[in-house]
mmCIF file of C-alpha atoms in Angstrom:
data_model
loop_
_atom_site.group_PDB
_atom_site.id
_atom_site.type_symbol
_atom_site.label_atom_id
_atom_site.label_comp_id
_atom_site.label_asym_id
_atom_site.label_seq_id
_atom_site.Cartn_x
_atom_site.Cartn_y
_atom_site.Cartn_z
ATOM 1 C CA UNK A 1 24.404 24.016 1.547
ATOM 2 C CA UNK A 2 22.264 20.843 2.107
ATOM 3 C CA UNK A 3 22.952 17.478 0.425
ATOM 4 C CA UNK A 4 19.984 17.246 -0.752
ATOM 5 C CA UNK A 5 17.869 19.556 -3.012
ATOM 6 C CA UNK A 6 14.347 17.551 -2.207
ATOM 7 C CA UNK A 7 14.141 14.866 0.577
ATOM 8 C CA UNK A 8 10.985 12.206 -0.980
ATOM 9 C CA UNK A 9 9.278 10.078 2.430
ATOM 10 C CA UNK A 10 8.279 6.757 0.548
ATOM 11 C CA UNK A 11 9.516 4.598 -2.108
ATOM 12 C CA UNK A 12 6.660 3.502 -3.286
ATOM 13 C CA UNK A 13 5.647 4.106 -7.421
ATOM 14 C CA UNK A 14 4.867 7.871 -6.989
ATOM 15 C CA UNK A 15 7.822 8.296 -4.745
ATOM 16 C CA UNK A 16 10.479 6.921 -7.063
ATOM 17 C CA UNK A 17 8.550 8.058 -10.212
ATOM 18 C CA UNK A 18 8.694 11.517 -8.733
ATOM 19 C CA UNK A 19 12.869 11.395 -7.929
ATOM 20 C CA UNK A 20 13.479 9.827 -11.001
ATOM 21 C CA UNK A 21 11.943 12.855 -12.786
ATOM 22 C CA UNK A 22 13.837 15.042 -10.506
ATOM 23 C CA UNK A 23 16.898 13.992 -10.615
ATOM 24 C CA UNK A 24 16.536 13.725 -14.504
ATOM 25 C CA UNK A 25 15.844 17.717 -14.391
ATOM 26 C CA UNK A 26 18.932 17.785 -11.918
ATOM 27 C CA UNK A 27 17.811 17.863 -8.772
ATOM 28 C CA UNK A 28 19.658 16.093 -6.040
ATOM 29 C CA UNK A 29 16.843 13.960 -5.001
ATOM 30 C CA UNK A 30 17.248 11.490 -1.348
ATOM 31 C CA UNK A 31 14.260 8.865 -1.177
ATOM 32 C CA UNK A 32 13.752 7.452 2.643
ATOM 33 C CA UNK A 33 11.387 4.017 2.817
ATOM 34 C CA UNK A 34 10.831 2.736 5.955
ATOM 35 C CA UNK A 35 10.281 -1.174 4.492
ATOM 36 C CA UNK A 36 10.404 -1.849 0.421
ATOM 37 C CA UNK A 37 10.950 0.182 -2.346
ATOM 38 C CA UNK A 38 8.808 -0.153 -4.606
ATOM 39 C CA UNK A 39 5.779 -0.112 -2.102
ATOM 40 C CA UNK A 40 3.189 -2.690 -2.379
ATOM 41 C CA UNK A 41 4.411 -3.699 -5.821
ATOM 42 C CA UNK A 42 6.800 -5.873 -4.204
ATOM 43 C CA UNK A 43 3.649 -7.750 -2.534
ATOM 44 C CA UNK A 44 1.795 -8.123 -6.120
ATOM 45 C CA UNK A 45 2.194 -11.103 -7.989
ATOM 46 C CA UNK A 46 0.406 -9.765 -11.221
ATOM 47 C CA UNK A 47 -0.396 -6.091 -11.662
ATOM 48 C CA UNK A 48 -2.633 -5.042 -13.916
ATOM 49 C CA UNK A 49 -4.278 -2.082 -15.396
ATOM 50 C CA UNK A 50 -1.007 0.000 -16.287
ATOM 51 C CA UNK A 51 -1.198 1.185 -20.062
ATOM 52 C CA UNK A 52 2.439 0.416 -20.967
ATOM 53 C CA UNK A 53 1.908 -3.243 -19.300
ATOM 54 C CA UNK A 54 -1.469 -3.986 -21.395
ATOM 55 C CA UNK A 55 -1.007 -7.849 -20.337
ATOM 56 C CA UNK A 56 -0.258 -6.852 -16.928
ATOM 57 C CA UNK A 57 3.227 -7.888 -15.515
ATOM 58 C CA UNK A 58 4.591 -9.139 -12.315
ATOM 59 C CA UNK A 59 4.711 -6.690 -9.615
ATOM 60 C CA UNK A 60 8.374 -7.465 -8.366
ATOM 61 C CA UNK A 61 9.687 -7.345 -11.250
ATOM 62 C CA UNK A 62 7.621 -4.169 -12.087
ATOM 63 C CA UNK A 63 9.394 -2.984 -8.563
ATOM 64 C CA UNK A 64 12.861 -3.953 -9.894
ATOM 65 C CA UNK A 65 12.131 -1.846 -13.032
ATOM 66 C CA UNK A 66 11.162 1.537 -11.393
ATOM 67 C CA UNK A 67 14.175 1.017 -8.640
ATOM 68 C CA UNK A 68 16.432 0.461 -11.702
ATOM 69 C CA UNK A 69 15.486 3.712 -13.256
ATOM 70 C CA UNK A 70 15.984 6.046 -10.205
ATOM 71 C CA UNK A 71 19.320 4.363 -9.432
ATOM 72 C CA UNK A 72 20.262 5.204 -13.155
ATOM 73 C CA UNK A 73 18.654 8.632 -12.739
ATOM 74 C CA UNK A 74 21.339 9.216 -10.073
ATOM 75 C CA UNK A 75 18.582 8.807 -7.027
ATOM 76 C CA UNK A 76 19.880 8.417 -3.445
ATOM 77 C CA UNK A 77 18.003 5.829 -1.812
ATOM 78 C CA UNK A 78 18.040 5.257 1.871
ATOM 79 C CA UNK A 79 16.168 3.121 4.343
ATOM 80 C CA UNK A 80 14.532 5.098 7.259
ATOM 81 C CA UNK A 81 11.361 5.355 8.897
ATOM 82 C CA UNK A 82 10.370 9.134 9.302
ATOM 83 C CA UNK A 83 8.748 10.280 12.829
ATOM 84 C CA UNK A 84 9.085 13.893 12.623
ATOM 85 C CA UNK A 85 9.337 16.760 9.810
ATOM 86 C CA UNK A 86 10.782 20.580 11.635
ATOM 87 C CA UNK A 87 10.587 23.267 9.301
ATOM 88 C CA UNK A 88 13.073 26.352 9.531
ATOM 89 C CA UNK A 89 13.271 29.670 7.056
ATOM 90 C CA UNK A 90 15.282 28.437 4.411
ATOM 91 C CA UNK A 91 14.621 24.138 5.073
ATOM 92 C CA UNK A 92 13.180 21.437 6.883
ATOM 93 C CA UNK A 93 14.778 19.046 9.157
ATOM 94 C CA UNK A 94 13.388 15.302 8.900
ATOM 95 C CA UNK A 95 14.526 13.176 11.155
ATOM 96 C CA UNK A 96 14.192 9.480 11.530
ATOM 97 C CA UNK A 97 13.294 6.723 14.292
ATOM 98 C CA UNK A 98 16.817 5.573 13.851
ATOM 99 C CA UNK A 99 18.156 8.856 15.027
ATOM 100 C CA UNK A 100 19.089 9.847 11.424
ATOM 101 C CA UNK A 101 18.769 13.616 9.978
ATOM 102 C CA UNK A 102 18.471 15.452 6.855
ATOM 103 C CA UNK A 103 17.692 18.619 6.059
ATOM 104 C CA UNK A 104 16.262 19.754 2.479
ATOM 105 C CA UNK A 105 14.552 22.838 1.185
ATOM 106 C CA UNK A 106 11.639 21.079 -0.706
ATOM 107 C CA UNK A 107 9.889 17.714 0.969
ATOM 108 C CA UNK A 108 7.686 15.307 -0.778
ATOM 109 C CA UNK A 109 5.206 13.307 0.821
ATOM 110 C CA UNK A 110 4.851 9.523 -1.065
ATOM 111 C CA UNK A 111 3.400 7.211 1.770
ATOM 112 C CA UNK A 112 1.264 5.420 0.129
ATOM 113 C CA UNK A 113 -1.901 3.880 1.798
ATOM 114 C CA UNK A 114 -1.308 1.054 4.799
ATOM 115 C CA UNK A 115 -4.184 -1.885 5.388
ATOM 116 C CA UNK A 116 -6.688 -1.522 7.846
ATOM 117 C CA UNK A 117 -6.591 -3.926 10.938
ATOM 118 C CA UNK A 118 -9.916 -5.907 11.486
ATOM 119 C CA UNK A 119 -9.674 -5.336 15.060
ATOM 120 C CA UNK A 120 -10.865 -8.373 16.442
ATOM 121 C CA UNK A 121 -9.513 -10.640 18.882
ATOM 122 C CA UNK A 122 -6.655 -13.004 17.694
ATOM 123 C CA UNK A 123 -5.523 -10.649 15.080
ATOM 124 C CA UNK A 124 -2.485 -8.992 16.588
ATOM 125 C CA UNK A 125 -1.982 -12.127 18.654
ATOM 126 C CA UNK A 126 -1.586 -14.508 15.101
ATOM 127 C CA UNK A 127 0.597 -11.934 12.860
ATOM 128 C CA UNK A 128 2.568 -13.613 10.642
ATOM 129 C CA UNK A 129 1.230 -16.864 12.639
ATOM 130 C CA UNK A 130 -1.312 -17.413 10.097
ATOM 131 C CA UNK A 131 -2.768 -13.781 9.438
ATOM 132 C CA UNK A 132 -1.007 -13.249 6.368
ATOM 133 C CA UNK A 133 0.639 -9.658 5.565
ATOM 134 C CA UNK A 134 2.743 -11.194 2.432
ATOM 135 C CA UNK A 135 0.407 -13.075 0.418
ATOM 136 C CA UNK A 136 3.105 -13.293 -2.299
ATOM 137 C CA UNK A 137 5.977 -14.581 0.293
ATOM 138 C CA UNK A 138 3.838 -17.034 1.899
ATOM 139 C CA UNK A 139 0.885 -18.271 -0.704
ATOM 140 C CA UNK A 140 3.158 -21.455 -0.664
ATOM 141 C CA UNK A 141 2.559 -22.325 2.406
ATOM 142 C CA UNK A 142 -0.695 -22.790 2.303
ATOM 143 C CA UNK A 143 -1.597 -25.440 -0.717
ATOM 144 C CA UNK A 144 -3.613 -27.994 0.013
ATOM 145 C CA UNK A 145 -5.355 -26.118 3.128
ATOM 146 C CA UNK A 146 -8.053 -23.446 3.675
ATOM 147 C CA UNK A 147 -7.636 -19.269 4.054
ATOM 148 C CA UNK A 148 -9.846 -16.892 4.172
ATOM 149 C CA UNK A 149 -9.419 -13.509 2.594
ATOM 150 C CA UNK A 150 -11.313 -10.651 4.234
ATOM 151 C CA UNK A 151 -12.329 -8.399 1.621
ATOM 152 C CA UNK A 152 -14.319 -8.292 -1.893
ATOM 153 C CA UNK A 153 -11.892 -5.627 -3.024
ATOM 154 C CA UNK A 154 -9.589 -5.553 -5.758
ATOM 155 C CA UNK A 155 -6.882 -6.038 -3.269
ATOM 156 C CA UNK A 156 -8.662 -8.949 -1.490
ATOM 157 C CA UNK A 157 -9.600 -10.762 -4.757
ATOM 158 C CA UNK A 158 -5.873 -10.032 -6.200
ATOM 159 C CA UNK A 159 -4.690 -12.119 -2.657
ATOM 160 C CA UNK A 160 -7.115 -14.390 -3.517
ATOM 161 C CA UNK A 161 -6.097 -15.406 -6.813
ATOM 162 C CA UNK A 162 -2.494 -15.518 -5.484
ATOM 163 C CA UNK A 163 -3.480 -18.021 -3.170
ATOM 164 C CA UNK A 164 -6.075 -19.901 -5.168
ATOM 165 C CA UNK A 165 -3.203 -20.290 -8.305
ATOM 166 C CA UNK A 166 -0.755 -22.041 -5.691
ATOM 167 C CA UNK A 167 -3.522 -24.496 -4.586
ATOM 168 C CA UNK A 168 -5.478 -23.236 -1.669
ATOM 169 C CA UNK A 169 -9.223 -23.029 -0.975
ATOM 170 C CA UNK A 170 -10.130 -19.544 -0.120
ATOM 171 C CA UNK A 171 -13.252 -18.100 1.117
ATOM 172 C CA UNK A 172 -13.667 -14.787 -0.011
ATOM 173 C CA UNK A 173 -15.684 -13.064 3.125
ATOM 174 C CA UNK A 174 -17.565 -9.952 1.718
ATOM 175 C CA UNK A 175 -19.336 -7.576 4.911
ATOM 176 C CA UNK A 176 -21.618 -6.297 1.918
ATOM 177 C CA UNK A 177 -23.749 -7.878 -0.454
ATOM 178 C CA UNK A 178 -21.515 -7.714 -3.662
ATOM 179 C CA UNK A 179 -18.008 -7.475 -4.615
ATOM 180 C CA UNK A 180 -16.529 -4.128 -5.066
ATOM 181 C CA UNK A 181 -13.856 -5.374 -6.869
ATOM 182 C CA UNK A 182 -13.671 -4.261 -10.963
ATOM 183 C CA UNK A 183 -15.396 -6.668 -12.953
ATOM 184 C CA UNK A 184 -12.237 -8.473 -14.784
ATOM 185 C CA UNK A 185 -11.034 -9.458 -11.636
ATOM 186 C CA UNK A 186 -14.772 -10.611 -10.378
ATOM 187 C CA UNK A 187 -14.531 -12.893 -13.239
ATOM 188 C CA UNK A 188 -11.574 -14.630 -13.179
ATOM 189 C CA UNK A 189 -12.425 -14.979 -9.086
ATOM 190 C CA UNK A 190 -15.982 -16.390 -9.349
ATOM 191 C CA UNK A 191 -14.523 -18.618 -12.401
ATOM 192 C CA UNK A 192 -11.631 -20.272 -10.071
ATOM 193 C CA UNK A 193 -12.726 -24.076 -9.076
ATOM 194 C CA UNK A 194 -11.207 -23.233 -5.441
ATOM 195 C CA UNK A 195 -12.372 -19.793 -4.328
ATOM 196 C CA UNK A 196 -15.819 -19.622 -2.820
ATOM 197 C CA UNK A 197 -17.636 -16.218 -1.227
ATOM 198 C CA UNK A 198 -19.313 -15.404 1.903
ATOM 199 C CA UNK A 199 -21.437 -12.489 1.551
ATOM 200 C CA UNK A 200 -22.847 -10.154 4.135
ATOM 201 C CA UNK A 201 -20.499 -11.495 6.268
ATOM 202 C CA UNK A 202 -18.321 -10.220 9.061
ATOM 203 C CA UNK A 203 -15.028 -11.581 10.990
ATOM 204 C CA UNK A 204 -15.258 -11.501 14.703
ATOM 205 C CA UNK A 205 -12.862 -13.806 16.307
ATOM 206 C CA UNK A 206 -9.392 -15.511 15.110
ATOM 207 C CA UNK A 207 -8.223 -18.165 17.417
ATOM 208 C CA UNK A 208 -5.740 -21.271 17.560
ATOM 209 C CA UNK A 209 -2.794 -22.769 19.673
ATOM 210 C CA UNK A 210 0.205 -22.158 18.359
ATOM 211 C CA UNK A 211 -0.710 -20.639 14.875
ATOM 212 C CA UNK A 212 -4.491 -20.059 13.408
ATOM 213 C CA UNK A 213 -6.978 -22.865 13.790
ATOM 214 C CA UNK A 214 -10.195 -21.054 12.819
ATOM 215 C CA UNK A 215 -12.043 -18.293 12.005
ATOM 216 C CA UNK A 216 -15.333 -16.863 13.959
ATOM 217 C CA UNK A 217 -18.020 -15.336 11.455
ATOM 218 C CA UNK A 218 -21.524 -13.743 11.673
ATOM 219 C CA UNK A 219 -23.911 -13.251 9.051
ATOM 220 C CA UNK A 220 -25.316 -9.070 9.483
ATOM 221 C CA UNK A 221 -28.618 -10.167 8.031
ATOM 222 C CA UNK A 222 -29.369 -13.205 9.506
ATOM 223 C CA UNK A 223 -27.387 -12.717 13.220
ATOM 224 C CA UNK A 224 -26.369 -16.824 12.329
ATOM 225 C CA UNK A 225 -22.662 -17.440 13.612
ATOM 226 C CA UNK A 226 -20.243 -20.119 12.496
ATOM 227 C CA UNK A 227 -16.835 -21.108 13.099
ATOM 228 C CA UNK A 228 -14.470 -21.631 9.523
ATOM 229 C CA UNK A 229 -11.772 -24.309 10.075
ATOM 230 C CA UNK A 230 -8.170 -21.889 8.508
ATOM 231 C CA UNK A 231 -4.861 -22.625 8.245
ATOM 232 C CA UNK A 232 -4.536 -18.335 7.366
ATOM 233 C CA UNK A 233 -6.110 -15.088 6.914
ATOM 234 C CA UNK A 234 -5.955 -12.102 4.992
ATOM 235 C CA UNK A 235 -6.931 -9.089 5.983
ATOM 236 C CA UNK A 236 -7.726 -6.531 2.946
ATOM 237 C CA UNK A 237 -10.415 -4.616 4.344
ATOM 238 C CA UNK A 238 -9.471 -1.612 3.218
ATOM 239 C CA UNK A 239 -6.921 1.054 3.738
ATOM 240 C CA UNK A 240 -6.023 4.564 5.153
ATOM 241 C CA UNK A 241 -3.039 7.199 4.647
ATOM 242 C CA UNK A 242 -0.304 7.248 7.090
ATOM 243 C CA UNK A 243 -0.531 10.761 7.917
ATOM 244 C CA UNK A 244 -0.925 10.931 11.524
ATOM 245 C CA UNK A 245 2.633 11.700 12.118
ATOM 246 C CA UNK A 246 2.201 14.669 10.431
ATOM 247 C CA UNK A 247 0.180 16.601 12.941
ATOM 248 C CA UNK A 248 -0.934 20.059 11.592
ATOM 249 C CA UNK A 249 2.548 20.026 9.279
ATOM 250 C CA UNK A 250 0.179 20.162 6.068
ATOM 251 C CA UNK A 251 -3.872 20.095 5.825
ATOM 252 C CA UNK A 252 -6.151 16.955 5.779
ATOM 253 C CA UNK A 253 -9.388 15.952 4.823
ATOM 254 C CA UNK A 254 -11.891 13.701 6.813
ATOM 255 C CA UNK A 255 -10.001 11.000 5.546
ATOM 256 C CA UNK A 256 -6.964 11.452 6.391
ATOM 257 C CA UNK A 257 -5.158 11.932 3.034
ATOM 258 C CA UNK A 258 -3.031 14.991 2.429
ATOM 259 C CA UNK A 259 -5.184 17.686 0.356
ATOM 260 C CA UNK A 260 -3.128 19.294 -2.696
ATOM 261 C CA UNK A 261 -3.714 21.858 -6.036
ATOM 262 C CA UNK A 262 -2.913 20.888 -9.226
ATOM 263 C CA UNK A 263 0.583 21.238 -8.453
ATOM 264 C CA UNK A 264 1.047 18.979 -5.686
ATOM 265 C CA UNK A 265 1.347 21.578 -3.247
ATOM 266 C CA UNK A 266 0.110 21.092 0.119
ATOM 267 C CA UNK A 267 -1.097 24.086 2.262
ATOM 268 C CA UNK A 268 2.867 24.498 3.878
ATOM 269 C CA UNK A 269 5.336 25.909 1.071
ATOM 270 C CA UNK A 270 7.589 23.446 -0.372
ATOM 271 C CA UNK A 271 5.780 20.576 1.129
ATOM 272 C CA UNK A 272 4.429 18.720 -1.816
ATOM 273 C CA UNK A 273 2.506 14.921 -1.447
ATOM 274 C CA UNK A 274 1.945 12.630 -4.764
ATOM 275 C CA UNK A 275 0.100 9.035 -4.818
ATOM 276 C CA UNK A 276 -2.332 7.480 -2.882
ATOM 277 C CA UNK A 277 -1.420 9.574 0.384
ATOM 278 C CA UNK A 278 -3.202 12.680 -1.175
ATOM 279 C CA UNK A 279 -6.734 13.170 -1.163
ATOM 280 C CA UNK A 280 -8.492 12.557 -4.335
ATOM 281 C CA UNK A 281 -6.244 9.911 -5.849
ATOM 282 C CA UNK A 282 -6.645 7.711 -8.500
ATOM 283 C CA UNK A 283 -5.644 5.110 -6.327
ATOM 284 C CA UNK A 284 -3.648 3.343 -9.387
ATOM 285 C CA UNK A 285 -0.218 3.285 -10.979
ATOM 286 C CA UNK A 286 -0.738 4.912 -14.023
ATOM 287 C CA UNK A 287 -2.040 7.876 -11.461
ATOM 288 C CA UNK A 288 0.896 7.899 -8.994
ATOM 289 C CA UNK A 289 3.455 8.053 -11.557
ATOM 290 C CA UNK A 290 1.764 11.161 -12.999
ATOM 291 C CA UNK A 291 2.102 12.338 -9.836
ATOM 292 C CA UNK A 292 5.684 12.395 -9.867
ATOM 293 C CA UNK A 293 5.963 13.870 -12.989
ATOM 294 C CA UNK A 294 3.314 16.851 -11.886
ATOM 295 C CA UNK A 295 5.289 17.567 -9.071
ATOM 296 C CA UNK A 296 8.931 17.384 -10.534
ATOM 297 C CA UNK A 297 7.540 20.359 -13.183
ATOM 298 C CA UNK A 298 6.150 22.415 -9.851
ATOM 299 C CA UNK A 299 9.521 22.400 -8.252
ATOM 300 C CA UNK A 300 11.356 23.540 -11.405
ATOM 301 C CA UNK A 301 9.108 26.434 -11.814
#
């Protein structure tokens, strides 16, 4: 008898979307996060683009909500990092970093997406010394002075809003020509007094004394370098699933990302993956917790 009927790794929005629905239908669901649950909502100060938040809504408190509802659902939530995943005829064993182990006959894979490094000098060196991991925590800090946010993505210009709103000047540096962002957030970027773009640009060195100083750029098209005076950076550059642990556990594409059916099934039985760690994801809310709801119908069939 195991304590758990499903074990979910991740409590991110498809993670807890897909216990709540589980343990709603009865199942004795145990979620393991290895830093916030809630995922990267907790790092959002507006989200946007969810139909039953039309005006969008703040993403800790959006966070708060979906924790609220799992807890109510009867969810057992549990802070652990997961490093290894042992299957056996009737279960698998996952065990921790921490040393901790549960065993459960169905697993669900919920990790999300994590940011892609730069990988230039001075990055690792400066974390949380001025490159900025928690625009939301820290966007405080930095009124008054200048940060640069690498990346013309949604999440880059969502970081850059954050910090633009509590009265810093951002440069927005763009490797490409154009902003990939979607075009509501484009506007209400290129319409902020204090948020200025660097296209065709690329990062290449991040240096300082004690905390960031400046910022080393090159233009691709022109070869012309400069150095940008910062008091931060933000790296948003793009971002990958965390799937490497997983060895040959379940299939993967090029990417990286866990490939599933319609189901949520992954090539190993009773391994399912919802959200943005599965390949072909709509890379949104809306999308993760349909997901969970997918995926708590597969396991009651």
């Amino acid at each position: 008898m195991h304590d758990q009927d499903v074990i979910v790794i991740g409590g991110g929005p498809a993670g807890l979307a897909a216990a709540t629905e589980l343990a709603a239908r009865k199942f004795r669901a145990l979620v393991l996060e290895r830093e916030d649950f809630g995922g990267q909502l907790k790092k959002a100060a507006w989200f946007r683009g969810h139909p039953n938040y039309p005006q969008g809504v703040a993403g800790p408190e959006l966070a708060e909500r979906l924790l609220a509802a799992a807890q109510a659902a009867g969810v057992r939530l549990e802070y652990g990092e997961v490093e290894s995943i042992e299957s056996f005829s009737s279960a698998y064993s996952v065990t921790c970093v921490n040393g901790s182990n549960y065993l459960a006959p169905h697993i669900i894979l919920a990790g999300g997406r994590r940011r892609l490094p730069l990988g230039i000098p001075g990055e690792a060196e400066f974390l949380n010394r001025g490159v900025i991991h928690c625009v939301l925590c820290d966007a405080g800090l930095y009124a008054g002075q200048t940060v640069a946010v690498c990346g013309g993505g949604d999440a880059g210009l969502s970081e850059a809003l954050t910090l633009a709103q509590a009265g810093a000047r951002v440069i927005v540096i763009e490797r490409t020509s154009a902003l990939k962002a979607g075009t509501g957030l484009q506007a209400e970027a290129r319409s902020a007094h204090n948020i200025e773009f660097l296209f065709d640009t690329v990062p290449e060195r991040i240096d300082g004394k004690q905390v960031v100083e400046s910022l080393s750029v090159c233009n691709i098209i022109s070869g012309a370098r400069r150095e940008l005076a910062l008091a931060g950076i933000v790296v948003a550059v793009g971002t990958v699933p965390p799937t490497a642990w997983l060895d040959d556990l379940v299939t993967l594409d090029i990417s990286g990302a866990v490939i599933v059916d319609e189901r949520m099934a992954t090539s190993n039985a009773r391994i399912y993956a919802v959200g943005d760690i599965r390949g072909n994801s709509d890379l949104n809310l809306a999308g993760a917790q349909r997901d969970g709801a997918t995926v708590s119908g597969a396991l009651q069939e």
